[in-house]
């Protein structure tokens, strides 16, 4: 009866490298949300995915960021050519249906050197 | 544009006191409102979910109310304990587009002193 799992929990990258953040939703949940928490700021929505589909990416930066939720396997948030401003905690949440209670993972804390 | 505000930003109370955390939102077209707890450096723990058609929800020492028409919710914590010390976040699932994305307030950081 595992909850939302995210890995890695901590990730350190140098400027210009790629960061890959993984999220495994609660078993049976087909809706995944990604949020970002910048230092000293609140949580901001990034993207909402269902299996194999991006439903709402209105919160995603236009460049360098992408997300996927394949038919098999975890959801991936990918950040290319990271910059120091990408340093933040990235949280994944899942729900069984749209507009329902969301369950959050422990987050991945990304540090860009 | 939906905005969520939480007052106060920080609160310090002695153990045993009852307290109220406030959350307000600018657009009453919401599907639900969720209260979370976040411990330092940790993820979010869901405390209570109130659907837009409901007025309140209770779980143990916690009671959350929702007045959708006035754009307000309160989280009542009875008989506070040091273990309640954390940041409490309010989030609304906005009605526009029906995607379920949550819009968060900045949080209230609570310290309960023994």
PDB file of C-alpha atoms in Angstrom:
ATOM      1  CA  UNK A   1       0.000   0.000   0.000  1.00  0.00           C
ATOM      2  CA  UNK A   2       2.780   2.401  -0.954  1.00  0.00           C
ATOM      3  CA  UNK A   3       2.089   6.081  -1.388  1.00  0.00           C
ATOM      4  CA  UNK A   4       3.581   8.327  -4.024  1.00  0.00           C
ATOM      5  CA  UNK A   5       7.265   7.616  -4.501  1.00  0.00           C
ATOM      6  CA  UNK A   6       9.788  10.037  -5.869  1.00  0.00           C
ATOM      7  CA  UNK A   7      13.435   9.533  -6.650  1.00  0.00           C
ATOM      8  CA  UNK A   8      15.991  10.655  -6.208  1.00  0.00           C
ATOM      9  CA  UNK A   9      15.214  12.495  -2.988  1.00  0.00           C
ATOM     10  CA  UNK A  10      18.180  14.783  -3.499  1.00  0.00           C
ATOM     11  CA  UNK A  11      19.859  15.619  -6.793  1.00  0.00           C
ATOM     12  CA  UNK A  12      22.884  17.792  -7.387  1.00  0.00           C
ATOM     13  CA  UNK A  13      23.687  18.989 -10.876  1.00  0.00           C
ATOM     14  CA  UNK A  14      26.134  21.451 -12.368  1.00  0.00           C
ATOM     15  CA  UNK A  15      24.916  24.205 -14.631  1.00  0.00           C
ATOM     16  CA  UNK A  16      24.241  22.889 -18.125  1.00  0.00           C
ATOM     17  CA  UNK A  17      23.590  19.288 -17.081  1.00  0.00           C
ATOM     18  CA  UNK A  18      20.283  17.469 -17.335  1.00  0.00           C
ATOM     19  CA  UNK A  19      18.079  16.551 -14.388  1.00  0.00           C
ATOM     20  CA  UNK A  20      15.604  13.668 -14.464  1.00  0.00           C
ATOM     21  CA  UNK A  21      13.058  13.410 -11.684  1.00  0.00           C
ATOM     22  CA  UNK A  22      10.903  10.320 -11.312  1.00  0.00           C
ATOM     23  CA  UNK A  23       7.488   9.858  -9.776  1.00  0.00           C
ATOM     24  CA  UNK A  24       5.597   6.633  -9.200  1.00  0.00           C
ATOM     25  CA  UNK A  25       1.968   7.393  -8.313  1.00  0.00           C
ATOM     26  CA  UNK A  26      -0.165   5.540  -5.825  1.00  0.00           C
ATOM     27  CA  UNK A  27      -1.061   2.151  -7.306  1.00  0.00           C
ATOM     28  CA  UNK A  28      -4.185   2.534  -9.394  1.00  0.00           C
ATOM     29  CA  UNK A  29      -3.881   6.315  -9.771  1.00  0.00           C
ATOM     30  CA  UNK A  30      -3.730   7.445 -13.376  1.00  0.00           C
ATOM     31  CA  UNK A  31      -3.490  11.210 -12.780  1.00  0.00           C
ATOM     32  CA  UNK A  32      -0.157  12.837 -11.971  1.00  0.00           C
ATOM     33  CA  UNK A  33       0.607  16.451 -11.096  1.00  0.00           C
ATOM     34  CA  UNK A  34       3.995  18.128 -10.739  1.00  0.00           C
ATOM     35  CA  UNK A  35       4.548  21.166  -8.523  1.00  0.00           C
ATOM     36  CA  UNK A  36       7.611  23.247  -7.781  1.00  0.00           C
ATOM     37  CA  UNK A  37       8.500  24.968  -4.521  1.00  0.00           C
ATOM     38  CA  UNK A  38      11.166  27.603  -4.950  1.00  0.00           C
ATOM     39  CA  UNK A  39      13.092  28.741  -1.853  1.00  0.00           C
ATOM     40  CA  UNK A  40      10.946  31.041   0.276  1.00  0.00           C
ATOM     41  CA  UNK A  41       8.039  30.714  -2.149  1.00  0.00           C
ATOM     42  CA  UNK A  42       4.838  28.738  -2.239  1.00  0.00           C
ATOM     43  CA  UNK A  43       4.049  25.666  -4.263  1.00  0.00           C
ATOM     44  CA  UNK A  44       3.283  26.329  -7.919  1.00  0.00           C
ATOM     45  CA  UNK A  45       1.566  24.001 -10.349  1.00  0.00           C
ATOM     46  CA  UNK A  46       3.670  22.913 -13.314  1.00  0.00           C
ATOM     47  CA  UNK A  47       1.969  20.160 -15.300  1.00  0.00           C
ATOM     48  CA  UNK A  48      -0.875  17.652 -15.172  1.00  0.00           C
ATOM     49  CA  UNK A  49      -0.631  14.314 -16.966  1.00  0.00           C
ATOM     50  CA  UNK A  50      -2.693  11.245 -17.500  1.00  0.00           C
ATOM     51  CA  UNK A  51      -1.271   8.041 -18.917  1.00  0.00           C
ATOM     52  CA  UNK A  52       0.477   8.942 -22.204  1.00  0.00           C
ATOM     53  CA  UNK A  53      -1.123  12.393 -22.308  1.00  0.00           C
ATOM     54  CA  UNK A  54      -0.224  15.886 -21.162  1.00  0.00           C
ATOM     55  CA  UNK A  55      -3.488  17.493 -20.121  1.00  0.00           C
ATOM     56  CA  UNK A  56      -2.368  20.863 -18.764  1.00  0.00           C
ATOM     57  CA  UNK A  57       1.151  22.251 -18.967  1.00  0.00           C
ATOM     58  CA  UNK A  58       0.238  25.861 -18.306  1.00  0.00           C
ATOM     59  CA  UNK A  59       2.687  26.088 -15.395  1.00  0.00           C
ATOM     60  CA  UNK A  60       5.699  24.682 -17.200  1.00  0.00           C
ATOM     61  CA  UNK A  61       8.490  27.009 -18.332  1.00  0.00           C
ATOM     62  CA  UNK A  62       8.417  27.157 -22.105  1.00  0.00           C
ATOM     63  CA  UNK A  63      11.993  26.027 -22.569  1.00  0.00           C
ATOM     64  CA  UNK A  64      14.162  23.248 -21.126  1.00  0.00           C
ATOM     65  CA  UNK A  65      11.337  21.573 -19.167  1.00  0.00           C
ATOM     66  CA  UNK A  66       9.374  18.535 -20.314  1.00  0.00           C
ATOM     67  CA  UNK A  67       7.266  15.865 -18.676  1.00  0.00           C
ATOM     68  CA  UNK A  68       5.912  12.475 -19.603  1.00  0.00           C
ATOM     69  CA  UNK A  69       3.808   9.726 -18.084  1.00  0.00           C
ATOM     70  CA  UNK A  70       4.234   6.625 -20.232  1.00  0.00           C
ATOM     71  CA  UNK A  71       1.893   3.675 -20.371  1.00  0.00           C
ATOM     72  CA  UNK A  72       4.362   1.690 -18.288  1.00  0.00           C
ATOM     73  CA  UNK A  73       6.688   3.095 -15.678  1.00  0.00           C
ATOM     74  CA  UNK A  74       6.952   6.277 -13.665  1.00  0.00           C
ATOM     75  CA  UNK A  75       6.248   9.843 -14.670  1.00  0.00           C
ATOM     76  CA  UNK A  76       9.405  11.761 -15.559  1.00  0.00           C
ATOM     77  CA  UNK A  77      10.070  15.483 -15.211  1.00  0.00           C
ATOM     78  CA  UNK A  78      13.087  16.400 -17.286  1.00  0.00           C
ATOM     79  CA  UNK A  79      15.035  19.622 -17.057  1.00  0.00           C
ATOM     80  CA  UNK A  80      17.656  20.217 -19.701  1.00  0.00           C
ATOM     81  CA  UNK A  81      20.641  22.536 -19.320  1.00  0.00           C
ATOM     82  CA  UNK A  82      19.856  23.350 -15.713  1.00  0.00           C
ATOM     83  CA  UNK A  83      20.537  26.803 -14.299  1.00  0.00           C
ATOM     84  CA  UNK A  84      20.886  27.930 -10.695  1.00  0.00           C
ATOM     85  CA  UNK A  85      17.327  29.266 -10.730  1.00  0.00           C
ATOM     86  CA  UNK A  86      16.057  25.708 -11.194  1.00  0.00           C
ATOM     87  CA  UNK A  87      17.173  24.851  -7.649  1.00  0.00           C
ATOM     88  CA  UNK A  88      13.973  23.969  -5.828  1.00  0.00           C
ATOM     89  CA  UNK A  89      11.915  21.163  -4.361  1.00  0.00           C
ATOM     90  CA  UNK A  90       9.854  19.349  -6.986  1.00  0.00           C
ATOM     91  CA  UNK A  91       6.789  17.525  -5.757  1.00  0.00           C
ATOM     92  CA  UNK A  92       4.674  14.984  -7.516  1.00  0.00           C
ATOM     93  CA  UNK A  93       1.069  14.235  -6.579  1.00  0.00           C
ATOM     94  CA  UNK A  94      -1.371  11.632  -7.805  1.00  0.00           C
ATOM     95  CA  UNK A  95      -5.104  11.143  -7.697  1.00  0.00           C
ATOM     96  CA  UNK A  96      -7.456   8.399  -8.875  1.00  0.00           C
ATOM     97  CA  UNK A  97      -9.620  10.770 -10.907  1.00  0.00           C
ATOM     98  CA  UNK A  98      -9.606  14.408 -11.915  1.00  0.00           C
ATOM     99  CA  UNK A  99     -10.581  16.974  -9.284  1.00  0.00           C
ATOM    100  CA  UNK A 100     -10.087  14.693  -6.353  1.00  0.00           C
ATOM    101  CA  UNK A 101      -7.885  14.495  -3.302  1.00  0.00           C
ATOM    102  CA  UNK A 102      -4.235  14.645  -4.279  1.00  0.00           C
ATOM    103  CA  UNK A 103      -1.584  12.643  -2.486  1.00  0.00           C
ATOM    104  CA  UNK A 104       1.910  14.026  -2.497  1.00  0.00           C
ATOM    105  CA  UNK A 105       5.292  12.369  -2.634  1.00  0.00           C
ATOM    106  CA  UNK A 106       8.257  13.371  -0.451  1.00  0.00           C
ATOM    107  CA  UNK A 107       9.723  15.542  -3.186  1.00  0.00           C
ATOM    108  CA  UNK A 108      13.032  15.771  -5.005  1.00  0.00           C
ATOM    109  CA  UNK A 109      15.307  18.560  -3.879  1.00  0.00           C
ATOM    110  CA  UNK A 110      17.348  19.760  -6.821  1.00  0.00           C
ATOM    111  CA  UNK A 111      20.486  21.794  -6.223  1.00  0.00           C
ATOM    112  CA  UNK A 112      22.253  23.344  -9.189  1.00  0.00           C
ATOM    113  CA  UNK A 113      25.861  24.305  -8.555  1.00  0.00           C
TER     114      UNK A 113
ATOM    115  CA  UNK B   1      -6.996  34.701 -11.778  1.00  0.00           C
ATOM    116  CA  UNK B   2      -7.393  32.634  -8.617  1.00  0.00           C
ATOM    117  CA  UNK B   3      -5.314  33.782  -5.657  1.00  0.00           C
ATOM    118  CA  UNK B   4      -5.095  32.101  -2.269  1.00  0.00           C
ATOM    119  CA  UNK B   5      -4.051  33.977   0.858  1.00  0.00           C
ATOM    120  CA  UNK B   6      -3.305  32.582   4.282  1.00  0.00           C
ATOM    121  CA  UNK B   7      -3.299  34.601   7.467  1.00  0.00           C
ATOM    122  CA  UNK B   8      -1.351  34.737   9.680  1.00  0.00           C
ATOM    123  CA  UNK B   9       1.964  33.866   8.055  1.00  0.00           C
ATOM    124  CA  UNK B  10       3.300  32.630  11.378  1.00  0.00           C
ATOM    125  CA  UNK B  11       1.761  31.761  14.706  1.00  0.00           C
ATOM    126  CA  UNK B  12       3.210  30.760  18.063  1.00  0.00           C
ATOM    127  CA  UNK B  13       0.987  29.381  20.817  1.00  0.00           C
ATOM    128  CA  UNK B  14       1.438  27.545  24.111  1.00  0.00           C
ATOM    129  CA  UNK B  15       0.581  23.880  24.246  1.00  0.00           C
ATOM    130  CA  UNK B  16      -3.078  23.113  24.862  1.00  0.00           C
ATOM    131  CA  UNK B  17      -4.466  26.203  23.165  1.00  0.00           C
ATOM    132  CA  UNK B  18      -7.176  26.000  20.513  1.00  0.00           C
ATOM    133  CA  UNK B  19      -6.318  27.886  17.349  1.00  0.00           C
ATOM    134  CA  UNK B  20      -7.692  28.904  13.965  1.00  0.00           C
ATOM    135  CA  UNK B  21      -5.836  29.232  10.686  1.00  0.00           C
ATOM    136  CA  UNK B  22      -7.414  31.272   7.917  1.00  0.00           C
ATOM    137  CA  UNK B  23      -7.464  30.825   4.168  1.00  0.00           C
ATOM    138  CA  UNK B  24      -9.167  33.046   1.597  1.00  0.00           C
ATOM    139  CA  UNK B  25      -9.512  32.712  -2.160  1.00  0.00           C
ATOM    140  CA  UNK B  26     -10.580  35.252  -4.751  1.00  0.00           C
ATOM    141  CA  UNK B  27     -12.672  33.118  -7.116  1.00  0.00           C
ATOM    142  CA  UNK B  28     -15.497  31.084  -5.615  1.00  0.00           C
ATOM    143  CA  UNK B  29     -15.606  28.730  -8.637  1.00  0.00           C
ATOM    144  CA  UNK B  30     -13.722  25.915  -6.936  1.00  0.00           C
ATOM    145  CA  UNK B  31     -14.249  22.145  -6.940  1.00  0.00           C
ATOM    146  CA  UNK B  32     -12.674  21.495  -3.595  1.00  0.00           C
ATOM    147  CA  UNK B  33     -10.313  22.835  -0.971  1.00  0.00           C
ATOM    148  CA  UNK B  34      -7.565  20.833   0.658  1.00  0.00           C
ATOM    149  CA  UNK B  35      -5.559  21.486   3.821  1.00  0.00           C
ATOM    150  CA  UNK B  36      -2.038  20.088   4.041  1.00  0.00           C
ATOM    151  CA  UNK B  37       0.704  19.917   6.596  1.00  0.00           C
ATOM    152  CA  UNK B  38       4.358  20.279   5.615  1.00  0.00           C
ATOM    153  CA  UNK B  39       7.209  19.567   7.999  1.00  0.00           C
ATOM    154  CA  UNK B  40      10.595  21.220   7.303  1.00  0.00           C
ATOM    155  CA  UNK B  41      12.346  19.578   4.377  1.00  0.00           C
ATOM    156  CA  UNK B  42       9.519  17.096   3.921  1.00  0.00           C
ATOM    157  CA  UNK B  43       6.610  16.482   1.594  1.00  0.00           C
ATOM    158  CA  UNK B  44       2.960  17.382   2.070  1.00  0.00           C
ATOM    159  CA  UNK B  45       0.551  15.383   4.174  1.00  0.00           C
ATOM    160  CA  UNK B  46      -3.106  15.759   3.283  1.00  0.00           C
ATOM    161  CA  UNK B  47      -5.161  16.645   6.352  1.00  0.00           C
ATOM    162  CA  UNK B  48      -8.674  17.367   5.105  1.00  0.00           C
ATOM    163  CA  UNK B  49     -10.480  17.658   1.797  1.00  0.00           C
ATOM    164  CA  UNK B  50     -13.690  19.662   1.548  1.00  0.00           C
ATOM    165  CA  UNK B  51     -15.767  19.362  -1.599  1.00  0.00           C
ATOM    166  CA  UNK B  52     -17.377  22.566  -2.861  1.00  0.00           C
ATOM    167  CA  UNK B  53     -20.812  21.291  -1.820  1.00  0.00           C
ATOM    168  CA  UNK B  54     -19.712  20.667   1.765  1.00  0.00           C
ATOM    169  CA  UNK B  55     -19.504  23.073   4.689  1.00  0.00           C
ATOM    170  CA  UNK B  56     -16.999  21.296   6.905  1.00  0.00           C
ATOM    171  CA  UNK B  57     -14.907  18.214   7.515  1.00  0.00           C
ATOM    172  CA  UNK B  58     -13.513  16.813  10.739  1.00  0.00           C
ATOM    173  CA  UNK B  59     -10.618  14.513  11.516  1.00  0.00           C
ATOM    174  CA  UNK B  60      -9.624  14.006  15.127  1.00  0.00           C
ATOM    175  CA  UNK B  61      -8.631  17.353  16.612  1.00  0.00           C
ATOM    176  CA  UNK B  62      -8.913  19.078  13.243  1.00  0.00           C
ATOM    177  CA  UNK B  63     -11.979  20.741  11.807  1.00  0.00           C
ATOM    178  CA  UNK B  64     -12.047  22.581   8.499  1.00  0.00           C
ATOM    179  CA  UNK B  65     -14.888  24.766   7.324  1.00  0.00           C
ATOM    180  CA  UNK B  66     -15.667  26.172   3.913  1.00  0.00           C
ATOM    181  CA  UNK B  67     -17.741  29.211   2.986  1.00  0.00           C
ATOM    182  CA  UNK B  68     -17.515  29.169  -0.772  1.00  0.00           C
ATOM    183  CA  UNK B  69     -19.628  32.258  -1.368  1.00  0.00           C
ATOM    184  CA  UNK B  70     -17.364  34.439   0.747  1.00  0.00           C
ATOM    185  CA  UNK B  71     -14.178  32.711  -0.413  1.00  0.00           C
ATOM    186  CA  UNK B  72     -13.034  31.567   3.021  1.00  0.00           C
ATOM    187  CA  UNK B  73     -11.924  28.467   4.836  1.00  0.00           C
ATOM    188  CA  UNK B  74     -10.707  27.962   8.363  1.00  0.00           C
ATOM    189  CA  UNK B  75      -8.724  25.149   9.939  1.00  0.00           C
ATOM    190  CA  UNK B  76      -9.457  24.727  13.620  1.00  0.00           C
ATOM    191  CA  UNK B  77      -6.963  22.802  15.735  1.00  0.00           C
ATOM    192  CA  UNK B  78      -8.143  21.808  19.185  1.00  0.00           C
ATOM    193  CA  UNK B  79      -5.863  21.290  22.165  1.00  0.00           C
ATOM    194  CA  UNK B  80      -2.675  21.986  20.244  1.00  0.00           C
ATOM    195  CA  UNK B  81       0.433  19.869  20.883  1.00  0.00           C
ATOM    196  CA  UNK B  82       4.137  20.457  20.144  1.00  0.00           C
ATOM    197  CA  UNK B  83       3.866  17.770  17.466  1.00  0.00           C
ATOM    198  CA  UNK B  84       1.450  20.031  15.590  1.00  0.00           C
ATOM    199  CA  UNK B  85       4.325  22.415  14.845  1.00  0.00           C
ATOM    200  CA  UNK B  86       4.606  22.596  11.045  1.00  0.00           C
ATOM    201  CA  UNK B  87       3.591  24.722   8.079  1.00  0.00           C
ATOM    202  CA  UNK B  88      -0.067  24.429   7.147  1.00  0.00           C
ATOM    203  CA  UNK B  89      -1.013  24.941   3.519  1.00  0.00           C
ATOM    204  CA  UNK B  90      -4.390  25.616   2.020  1.00  0.00           C
ATOM    205  CA  UNK B  91      -5.016  24.806  -1.659  1.00  0.00           C
ATOM    206  CA  UNK B  92      -8.017  25.120  -3.939  1.00  0.00           C
ATOM    207  CA  UNK B  93      -8.809  23.065  -6.987  1.00  0.00           C
ATOM    208  CA  UNK B  94      -9.882  25.740  -9.379  1.00  0.00           C
ATOM    209  CA  UNK B  95     -12.962  25.182 -11.485  1.00  0.00           C
ATOM    210  CA  UNK B  96     -11.687  26.626 -14.742  1.00  0.00           C
ATOM    211  CA  UNK B  97     -10.694  23.924 -17.216  1.00  0.00           C
ATOM    212  CA  UNK B  98     -11.572  21.152 -14.784  1.00  0.00           C
ATOM    213  CA  UNK B  99      -7.999  19.867 -14.569  1.00  0.00           C
ATOM    214  CA  UNK B 100      -7.862  19.583 -10.808  1.00  0.00           C
ATOM    215  CA  UNK B 101      -4.649  21.552 -10.477  1.00  0.00           C
ATOM    216  CA  UNK B 102      -4.174  23.013  -7.029  1.00  0.00           C
ATOM    217  CA  UNK B 103      -3.479  26.657  -6.294  1.00  0.00           C
ATOM    218  CA  UNK B 104      -1.699  27.068  -2.980  1.00  0.00           C
ATOM    219  CA  UNK B 105      -1.509  29.748  -0.364  1.00  0.00           C
ATOM    220  CA  UNK B 106       1.840  30.741   1.108  1.00  0.00           C
ATOM    221  CA  UNK B 107       1.162  28.809   4.290  1.00  0.00           C
ATOM    222  CA  UNK B 108       0.963  29.470   8.012  1.00  0.00           C
ATOM    223  CA  UNK B 109       3.954  28.326  10.054  1.00  0.00           C
ATOM    224  CA  UNK B 110       2.758  27.142  13.435  1.00  0.00           C
ATOM    225  CA  UNK B 111       4.908  26.688  16.516  1.00  0.00           C
ATOM    226  CA  UNK B 112       3.381  25.076  19.574  1.00  0.00           C
ATOM    227  CA  UNK B 113       5.526  25.607  22.662  1.00  0.00           C
ATOM    228  CA  UNK B 114       5.608  22.976  25.405  1.00  0.00           C
TER     229      UNK B 114
END
